PDB file of C-alpha atoms in Angstrom:
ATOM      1  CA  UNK T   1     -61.077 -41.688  15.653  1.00 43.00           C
ATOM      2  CA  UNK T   2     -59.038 -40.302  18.408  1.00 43.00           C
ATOM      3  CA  UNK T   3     -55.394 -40.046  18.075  1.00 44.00           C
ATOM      4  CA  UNK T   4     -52.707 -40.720  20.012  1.00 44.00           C
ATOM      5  CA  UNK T   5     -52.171 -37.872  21.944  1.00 44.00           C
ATOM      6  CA  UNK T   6     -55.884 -38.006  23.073  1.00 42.00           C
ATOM      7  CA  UNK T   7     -55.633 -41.389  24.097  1.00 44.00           C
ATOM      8  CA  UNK T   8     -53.168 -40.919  26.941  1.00 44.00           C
ATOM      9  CA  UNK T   9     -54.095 -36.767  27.802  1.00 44.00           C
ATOM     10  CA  UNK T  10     -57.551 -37.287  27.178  1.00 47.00           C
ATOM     11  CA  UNK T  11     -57.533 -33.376  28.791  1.00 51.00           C
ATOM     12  CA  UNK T  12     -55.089 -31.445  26.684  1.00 47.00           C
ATOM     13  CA  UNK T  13     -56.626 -27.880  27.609  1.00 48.00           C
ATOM     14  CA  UNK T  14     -56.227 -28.686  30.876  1.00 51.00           C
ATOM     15  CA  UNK T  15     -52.815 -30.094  31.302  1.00 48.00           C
ATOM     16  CA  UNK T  16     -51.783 -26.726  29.266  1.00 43.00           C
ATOM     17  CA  UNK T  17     -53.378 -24.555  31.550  1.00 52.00           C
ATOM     18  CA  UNK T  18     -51.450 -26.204  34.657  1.00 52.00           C
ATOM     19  CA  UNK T  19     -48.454 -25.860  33.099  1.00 49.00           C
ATOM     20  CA  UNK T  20     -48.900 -22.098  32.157  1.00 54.00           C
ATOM     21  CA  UNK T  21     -49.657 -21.640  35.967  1.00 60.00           C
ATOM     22  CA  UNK T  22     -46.842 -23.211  36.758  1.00 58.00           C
ATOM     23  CA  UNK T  23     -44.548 -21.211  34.505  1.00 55.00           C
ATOM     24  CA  UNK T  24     -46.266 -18.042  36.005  1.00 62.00           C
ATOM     25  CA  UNK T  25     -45.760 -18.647  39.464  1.00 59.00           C
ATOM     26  CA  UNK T  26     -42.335 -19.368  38.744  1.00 55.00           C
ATOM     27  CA  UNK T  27     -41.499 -16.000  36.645  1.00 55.00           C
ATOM     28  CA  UNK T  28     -43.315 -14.338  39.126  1.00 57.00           C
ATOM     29  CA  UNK T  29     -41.046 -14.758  41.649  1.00 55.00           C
ATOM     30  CA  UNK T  30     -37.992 -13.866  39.663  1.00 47.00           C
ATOM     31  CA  UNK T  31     -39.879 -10.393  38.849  1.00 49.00           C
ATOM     32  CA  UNK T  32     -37.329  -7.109  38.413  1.00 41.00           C
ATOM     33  CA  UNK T  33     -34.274  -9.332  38.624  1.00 44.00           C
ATOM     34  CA  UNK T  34     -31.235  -9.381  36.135  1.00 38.00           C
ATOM     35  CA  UNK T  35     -29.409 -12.327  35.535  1.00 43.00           C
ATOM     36  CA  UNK T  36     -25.921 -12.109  33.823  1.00 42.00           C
ATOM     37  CA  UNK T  37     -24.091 -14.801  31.903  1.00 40.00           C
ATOM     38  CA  UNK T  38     -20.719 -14.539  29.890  1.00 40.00           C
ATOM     39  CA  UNK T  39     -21.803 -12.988  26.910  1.00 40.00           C
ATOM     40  CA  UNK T  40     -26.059 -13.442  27.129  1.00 42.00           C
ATOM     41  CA  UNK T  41     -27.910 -11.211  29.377  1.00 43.00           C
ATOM     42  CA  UNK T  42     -30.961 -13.162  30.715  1.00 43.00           C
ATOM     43  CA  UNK T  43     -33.837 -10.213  31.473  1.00 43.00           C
ATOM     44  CA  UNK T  44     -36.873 -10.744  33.157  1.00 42.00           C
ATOM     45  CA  UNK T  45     -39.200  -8.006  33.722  1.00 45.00           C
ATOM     46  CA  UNK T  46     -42.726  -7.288  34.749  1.00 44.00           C
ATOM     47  CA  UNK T  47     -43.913  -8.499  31.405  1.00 48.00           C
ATOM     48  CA  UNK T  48     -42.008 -11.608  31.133  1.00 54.00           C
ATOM     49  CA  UNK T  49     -39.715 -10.213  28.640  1.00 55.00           C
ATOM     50  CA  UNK T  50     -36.545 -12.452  27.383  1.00 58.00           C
ATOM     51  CA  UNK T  51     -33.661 -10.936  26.012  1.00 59.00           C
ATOM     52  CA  UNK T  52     -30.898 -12.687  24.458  1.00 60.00           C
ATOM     53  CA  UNK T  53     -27.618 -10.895  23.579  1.00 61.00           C
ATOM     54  CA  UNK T  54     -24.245 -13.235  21.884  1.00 58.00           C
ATOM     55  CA  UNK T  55     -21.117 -11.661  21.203  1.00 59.00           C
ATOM     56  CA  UNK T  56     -18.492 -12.934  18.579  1.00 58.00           C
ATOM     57  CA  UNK T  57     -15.574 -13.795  20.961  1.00 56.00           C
ATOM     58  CA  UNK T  58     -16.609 -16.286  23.849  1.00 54.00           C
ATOM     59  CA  UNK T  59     -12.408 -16.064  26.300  1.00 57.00           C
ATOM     60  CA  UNK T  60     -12.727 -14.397  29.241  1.00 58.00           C
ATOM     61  CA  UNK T  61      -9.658 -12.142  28.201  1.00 57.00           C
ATOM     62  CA  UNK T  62     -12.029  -9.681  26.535  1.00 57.00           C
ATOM     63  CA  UNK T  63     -12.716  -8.410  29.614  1.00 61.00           C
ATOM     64  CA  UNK T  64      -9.358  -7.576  30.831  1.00 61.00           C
ATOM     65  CA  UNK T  65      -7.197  -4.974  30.716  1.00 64.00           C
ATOM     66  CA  UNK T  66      -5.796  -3.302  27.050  1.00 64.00           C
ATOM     67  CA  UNK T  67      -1.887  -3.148  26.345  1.00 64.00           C
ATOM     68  CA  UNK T  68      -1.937  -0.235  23.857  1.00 61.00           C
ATOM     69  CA  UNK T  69       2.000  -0.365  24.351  1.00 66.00           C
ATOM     70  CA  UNK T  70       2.039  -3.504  21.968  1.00 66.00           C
ATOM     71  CA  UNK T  71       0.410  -1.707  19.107  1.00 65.00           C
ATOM     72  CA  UNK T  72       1.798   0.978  17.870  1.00 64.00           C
ATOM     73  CA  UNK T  73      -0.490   3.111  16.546  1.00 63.00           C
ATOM     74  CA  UNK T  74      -0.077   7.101  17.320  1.00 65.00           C
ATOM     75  CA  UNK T  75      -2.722   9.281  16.961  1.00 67.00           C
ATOM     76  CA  UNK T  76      -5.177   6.567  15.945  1.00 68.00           C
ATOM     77  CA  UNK T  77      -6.510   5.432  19.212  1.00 68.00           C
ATOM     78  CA  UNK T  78     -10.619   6.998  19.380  1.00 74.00           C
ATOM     79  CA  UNK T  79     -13.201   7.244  17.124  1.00 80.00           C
ATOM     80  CA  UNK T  80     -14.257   9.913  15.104  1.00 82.00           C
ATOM     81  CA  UNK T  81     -16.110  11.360  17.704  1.00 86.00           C
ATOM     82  CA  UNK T  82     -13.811  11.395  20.023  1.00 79.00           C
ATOM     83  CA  UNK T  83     -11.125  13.595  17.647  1.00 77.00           C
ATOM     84  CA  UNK T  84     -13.564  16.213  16.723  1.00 81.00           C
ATOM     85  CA  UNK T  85     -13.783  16.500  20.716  1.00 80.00           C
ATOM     86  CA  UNK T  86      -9.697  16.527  21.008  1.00 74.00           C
ATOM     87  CA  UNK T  87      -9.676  19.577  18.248  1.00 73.00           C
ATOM     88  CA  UNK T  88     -11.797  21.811  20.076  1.00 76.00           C
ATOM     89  CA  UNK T  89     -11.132  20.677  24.056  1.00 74.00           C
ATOM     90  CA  UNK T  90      -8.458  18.385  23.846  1.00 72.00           C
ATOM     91  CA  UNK T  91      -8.141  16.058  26.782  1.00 70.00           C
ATOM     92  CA  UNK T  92      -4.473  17.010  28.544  1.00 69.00           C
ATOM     93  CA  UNK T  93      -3.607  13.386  29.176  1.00 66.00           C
ATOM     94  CA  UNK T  94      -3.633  12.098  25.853  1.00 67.00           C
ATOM     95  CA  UNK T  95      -0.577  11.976  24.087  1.00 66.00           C
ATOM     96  CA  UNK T  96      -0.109  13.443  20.442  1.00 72.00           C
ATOM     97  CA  UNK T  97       2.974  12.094  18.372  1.00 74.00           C
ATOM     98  CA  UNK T  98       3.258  14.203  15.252  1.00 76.00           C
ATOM     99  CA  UNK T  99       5.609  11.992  13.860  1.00 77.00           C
ATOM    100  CA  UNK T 100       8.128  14.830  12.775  1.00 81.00           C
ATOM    101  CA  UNK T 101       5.226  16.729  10.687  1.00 83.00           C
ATOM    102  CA  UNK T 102       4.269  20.250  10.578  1.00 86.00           C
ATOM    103  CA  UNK T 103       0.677  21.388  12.262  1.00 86.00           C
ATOM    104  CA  UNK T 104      -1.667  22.745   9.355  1.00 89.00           C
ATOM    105  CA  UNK T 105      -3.540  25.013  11.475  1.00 90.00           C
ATOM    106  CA  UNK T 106      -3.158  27.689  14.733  1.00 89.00           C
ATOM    107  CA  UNK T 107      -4.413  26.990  18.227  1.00 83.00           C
ATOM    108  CA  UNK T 108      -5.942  29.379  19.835  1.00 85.00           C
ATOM    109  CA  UNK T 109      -7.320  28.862  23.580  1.00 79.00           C
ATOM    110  CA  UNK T 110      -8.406  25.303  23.492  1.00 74.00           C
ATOM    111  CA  UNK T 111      -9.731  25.360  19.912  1.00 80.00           C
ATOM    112  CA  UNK T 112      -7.626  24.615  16.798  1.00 82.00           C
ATOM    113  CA  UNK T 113      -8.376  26.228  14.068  1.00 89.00           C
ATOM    114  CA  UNK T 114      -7.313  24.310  10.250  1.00 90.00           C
ATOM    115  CA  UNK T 115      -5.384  26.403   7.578  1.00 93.00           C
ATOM    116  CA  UNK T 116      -6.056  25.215   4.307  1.00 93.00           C
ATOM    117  CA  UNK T 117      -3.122  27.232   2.817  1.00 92.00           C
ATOM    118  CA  UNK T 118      -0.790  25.543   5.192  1.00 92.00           C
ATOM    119  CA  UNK T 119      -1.545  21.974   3.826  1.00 92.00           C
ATOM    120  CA  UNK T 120       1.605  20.963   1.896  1.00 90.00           C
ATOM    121  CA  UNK T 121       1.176  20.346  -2.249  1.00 89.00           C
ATOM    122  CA  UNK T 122       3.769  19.049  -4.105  1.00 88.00           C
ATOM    123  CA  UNK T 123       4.750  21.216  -7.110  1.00 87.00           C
ATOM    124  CA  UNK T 124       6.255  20.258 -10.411  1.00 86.00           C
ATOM    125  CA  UNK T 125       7.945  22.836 -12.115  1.00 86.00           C
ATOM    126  CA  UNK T 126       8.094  22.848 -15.522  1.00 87.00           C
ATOM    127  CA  UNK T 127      11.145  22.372 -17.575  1.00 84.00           C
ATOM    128  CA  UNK T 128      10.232  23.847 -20.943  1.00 87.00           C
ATOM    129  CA  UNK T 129      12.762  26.037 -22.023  1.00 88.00           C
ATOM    130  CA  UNK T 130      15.505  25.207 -19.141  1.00 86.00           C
ATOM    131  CA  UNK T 131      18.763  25.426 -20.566  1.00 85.00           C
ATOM    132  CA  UNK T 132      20.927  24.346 -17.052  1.00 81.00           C
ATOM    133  CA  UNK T 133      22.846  21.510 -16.839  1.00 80.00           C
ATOM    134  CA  UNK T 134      22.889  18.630 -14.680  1.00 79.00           C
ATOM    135  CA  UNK T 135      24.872  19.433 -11.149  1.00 84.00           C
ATOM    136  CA  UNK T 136      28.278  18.263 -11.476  1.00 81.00           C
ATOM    137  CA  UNK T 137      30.615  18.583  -8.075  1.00 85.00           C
ATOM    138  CA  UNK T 138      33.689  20.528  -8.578  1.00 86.00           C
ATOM    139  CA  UNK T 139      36.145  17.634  -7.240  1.00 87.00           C
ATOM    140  CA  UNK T 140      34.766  15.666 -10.375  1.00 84.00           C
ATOM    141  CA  UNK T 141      38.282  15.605 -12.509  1.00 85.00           C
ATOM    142  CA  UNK T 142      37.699  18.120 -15.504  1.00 83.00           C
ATOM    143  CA  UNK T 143      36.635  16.236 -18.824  1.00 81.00           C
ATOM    144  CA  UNK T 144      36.748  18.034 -22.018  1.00 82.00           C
ATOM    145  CA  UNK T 145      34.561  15.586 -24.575  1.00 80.00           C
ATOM    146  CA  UNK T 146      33.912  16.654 -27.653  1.00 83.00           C
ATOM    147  CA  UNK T 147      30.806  15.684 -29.970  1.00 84.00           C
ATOM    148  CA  UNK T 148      30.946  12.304 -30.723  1.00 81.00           C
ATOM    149  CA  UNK T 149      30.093  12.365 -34.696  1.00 87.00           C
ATOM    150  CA  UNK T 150      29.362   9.727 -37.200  1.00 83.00           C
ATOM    151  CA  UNK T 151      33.243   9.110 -38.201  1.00 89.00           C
ATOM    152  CA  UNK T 152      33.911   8.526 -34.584  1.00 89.00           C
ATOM    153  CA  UNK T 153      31.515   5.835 -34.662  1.00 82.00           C
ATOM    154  CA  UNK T 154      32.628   4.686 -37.930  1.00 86.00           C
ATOM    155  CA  UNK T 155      36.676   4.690 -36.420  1.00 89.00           C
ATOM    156  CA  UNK T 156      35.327   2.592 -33.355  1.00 86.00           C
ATOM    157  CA  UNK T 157      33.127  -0.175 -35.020  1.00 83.00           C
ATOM    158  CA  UNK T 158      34.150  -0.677 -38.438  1.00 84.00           C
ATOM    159  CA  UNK T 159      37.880   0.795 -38.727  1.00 89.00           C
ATOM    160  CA  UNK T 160      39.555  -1.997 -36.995  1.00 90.00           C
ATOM    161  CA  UNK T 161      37.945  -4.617 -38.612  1.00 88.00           C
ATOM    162  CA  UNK T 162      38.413  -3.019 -42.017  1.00 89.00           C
ATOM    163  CA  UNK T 163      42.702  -2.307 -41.237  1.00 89.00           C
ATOM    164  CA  UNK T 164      42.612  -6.663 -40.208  1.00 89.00           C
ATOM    165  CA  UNK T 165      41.088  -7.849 -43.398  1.00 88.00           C
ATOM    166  CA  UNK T 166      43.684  -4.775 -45.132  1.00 88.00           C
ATOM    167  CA  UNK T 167      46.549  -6.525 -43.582  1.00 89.00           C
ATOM    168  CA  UNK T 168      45.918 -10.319 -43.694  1.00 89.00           C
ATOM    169  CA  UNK T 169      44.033 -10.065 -47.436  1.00 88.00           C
ATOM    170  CA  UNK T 170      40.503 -10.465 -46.932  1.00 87.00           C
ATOM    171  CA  UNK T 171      39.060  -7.820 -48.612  1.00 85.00           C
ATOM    172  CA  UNK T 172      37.852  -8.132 -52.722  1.00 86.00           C
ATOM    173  CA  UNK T 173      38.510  -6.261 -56.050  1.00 83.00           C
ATOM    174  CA  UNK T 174      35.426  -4.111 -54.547  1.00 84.00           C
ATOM    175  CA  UNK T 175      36.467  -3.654 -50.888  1.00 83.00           C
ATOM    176  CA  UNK T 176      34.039  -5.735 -49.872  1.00 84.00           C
ATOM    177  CA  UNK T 177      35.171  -8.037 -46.633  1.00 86.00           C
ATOM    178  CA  UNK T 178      35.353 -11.638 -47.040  1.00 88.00           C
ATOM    179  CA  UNK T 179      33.963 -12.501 -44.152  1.00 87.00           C
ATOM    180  CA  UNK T 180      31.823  -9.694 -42.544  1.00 87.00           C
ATOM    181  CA  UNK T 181      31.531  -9.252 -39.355  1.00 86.00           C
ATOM    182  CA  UNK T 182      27.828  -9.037 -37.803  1.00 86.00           C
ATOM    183  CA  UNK T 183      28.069  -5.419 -37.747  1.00 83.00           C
ATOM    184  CA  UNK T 184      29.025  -5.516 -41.872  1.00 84.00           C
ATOM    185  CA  UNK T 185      26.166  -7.596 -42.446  1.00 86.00           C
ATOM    186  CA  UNK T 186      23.854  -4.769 -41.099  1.00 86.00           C
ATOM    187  CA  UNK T 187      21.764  -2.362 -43.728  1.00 88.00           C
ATOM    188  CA  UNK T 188      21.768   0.917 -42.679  1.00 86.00           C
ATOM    189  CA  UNK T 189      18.181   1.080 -41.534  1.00 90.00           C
ATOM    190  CA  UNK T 190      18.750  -1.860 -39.198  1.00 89.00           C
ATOM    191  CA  UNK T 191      21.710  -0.485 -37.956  1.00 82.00           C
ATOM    192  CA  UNK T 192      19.800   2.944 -36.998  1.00 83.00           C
ATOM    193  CA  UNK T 193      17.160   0.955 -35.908  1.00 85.00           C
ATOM    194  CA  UNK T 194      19.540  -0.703 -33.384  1.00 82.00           C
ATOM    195  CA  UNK T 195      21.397   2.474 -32.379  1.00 77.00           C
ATOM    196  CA  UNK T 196      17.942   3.536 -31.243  1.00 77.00           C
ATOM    197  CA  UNK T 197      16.761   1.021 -29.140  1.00 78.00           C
ATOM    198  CA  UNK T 198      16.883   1.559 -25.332  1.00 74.00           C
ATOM    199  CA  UNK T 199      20.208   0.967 -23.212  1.00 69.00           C
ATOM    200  CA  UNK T 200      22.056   1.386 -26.779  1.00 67.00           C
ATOM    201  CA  UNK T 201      25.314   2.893 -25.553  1.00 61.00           C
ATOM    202  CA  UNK T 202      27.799   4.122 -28.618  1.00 54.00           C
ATOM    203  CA  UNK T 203      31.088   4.387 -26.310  1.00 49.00           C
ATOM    204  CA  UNK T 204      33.351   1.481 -25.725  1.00 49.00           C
ATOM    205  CA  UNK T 205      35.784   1.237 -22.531  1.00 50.00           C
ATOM    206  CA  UNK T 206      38.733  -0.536 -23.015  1.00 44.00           C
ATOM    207  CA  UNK T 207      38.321  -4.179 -21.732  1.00 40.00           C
ATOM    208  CA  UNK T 208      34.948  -4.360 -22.771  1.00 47.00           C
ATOM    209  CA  UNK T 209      33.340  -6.549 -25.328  1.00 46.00           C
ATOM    210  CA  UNK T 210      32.745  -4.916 -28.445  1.00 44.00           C
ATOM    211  CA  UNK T 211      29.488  -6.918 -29.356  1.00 45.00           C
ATOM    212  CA  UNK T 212      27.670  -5.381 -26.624  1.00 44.00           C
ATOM    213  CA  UNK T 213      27.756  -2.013 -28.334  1.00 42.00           C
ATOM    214  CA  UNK T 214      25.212  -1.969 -31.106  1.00 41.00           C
TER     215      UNK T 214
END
């Protein structure tokens, strides 16, 4: 059974073979010439050769003019290439900004030659041993402080609550308080345990509240 395509072309091979010529003649003509489109390069060589090429961007402002002055960038314009040429022949018209830095190397001629001792470490000292105080100014007014001890903290926290209860009566047979304060209610480990915990401060301006000490 012949199929459809036979039925109306009953002479495939041939109508292929006109249509090859055709295509020939026509490629032929347009032999060595280079057609250019935006973005896809049409080539068409001795050997019938088609080349397509696509970039990402399709605006004609890709192929105008760069304003470097809207990105500021120093020293970063160029590849990688391009600043192993500036280090040995630098180009005289290209700007170098060194932003307030210090040059690691020497030049000598038009080559620059790198100093590794010159690169800049940063260096710790170590404070084992260092007996110095902190830097205080001499228009600071002159504070003599003594060592705050254990009765001092007693006489701020507990001696004016102790003198109160004293003078109004609320102390028992024992001595104990009546009614403790928070601070009385406190065994001595969890009152060390709170004198050590961080941003504990054991001084007391005037004015101040005297909860937020402990």
């Amino acid at each position: 059974m012949v199929g459809p395509a036979f039925h109306f072309y009953p002479d495939i091979s041939s109508k292929v073979t006109i249509a090859s010529t055709s295509l020939s003649n026509n490629l032929r003509s347009l032999n060595q010439s280079l057609v250019t489109f935006e973005h896809c390069t049409l080539t068409i060589m001795a050997s019938t050769c088609l080349v397509l090429r696509r970039g990402i961007a399709t605006s004609a402002v890709c192929y105008g003019k760069r304003n470097f002055r809207k990105f500021l960038l120093p020293n970063k314009r160029g590849s990688r290439n391009f600043k192993e040429k500036q280090s040995k022949d630098p180009y005289p018209d290209y700007p170098i900004d060194k932003r307030g830095t210090r040059d690691t190397g020497i030049k000598v001629g038009n080559k620059w030659i790198h100093i590794p001792e010159k690169v800049p470490e940063l260096i710790v000292p170590s404070l084992e041993g260092f007996t110095l105080k902190p830097y205080v100014s001499y228009k600071a007014q002159n504070i003599e402080l003594e060592e705050f001890t254990a009765k001092d903290l007693f006489d701020e926290i507990y001696a004016p609550k102790i003198k109160k209860d004293f003078e109004e009566n609320q102390l028992l047979e024992n001595g104990d308080p009546i009614n403790p304060s928070e601070y009385e209610k406190l065994t001595p480990q969890e009152a060390k345990d709170r004198a050590g915990k961080t941003g504990c401060d054991i001084f007391c301006e005037s004015g101040k509240d005297r909860n937020s000490v402990l």
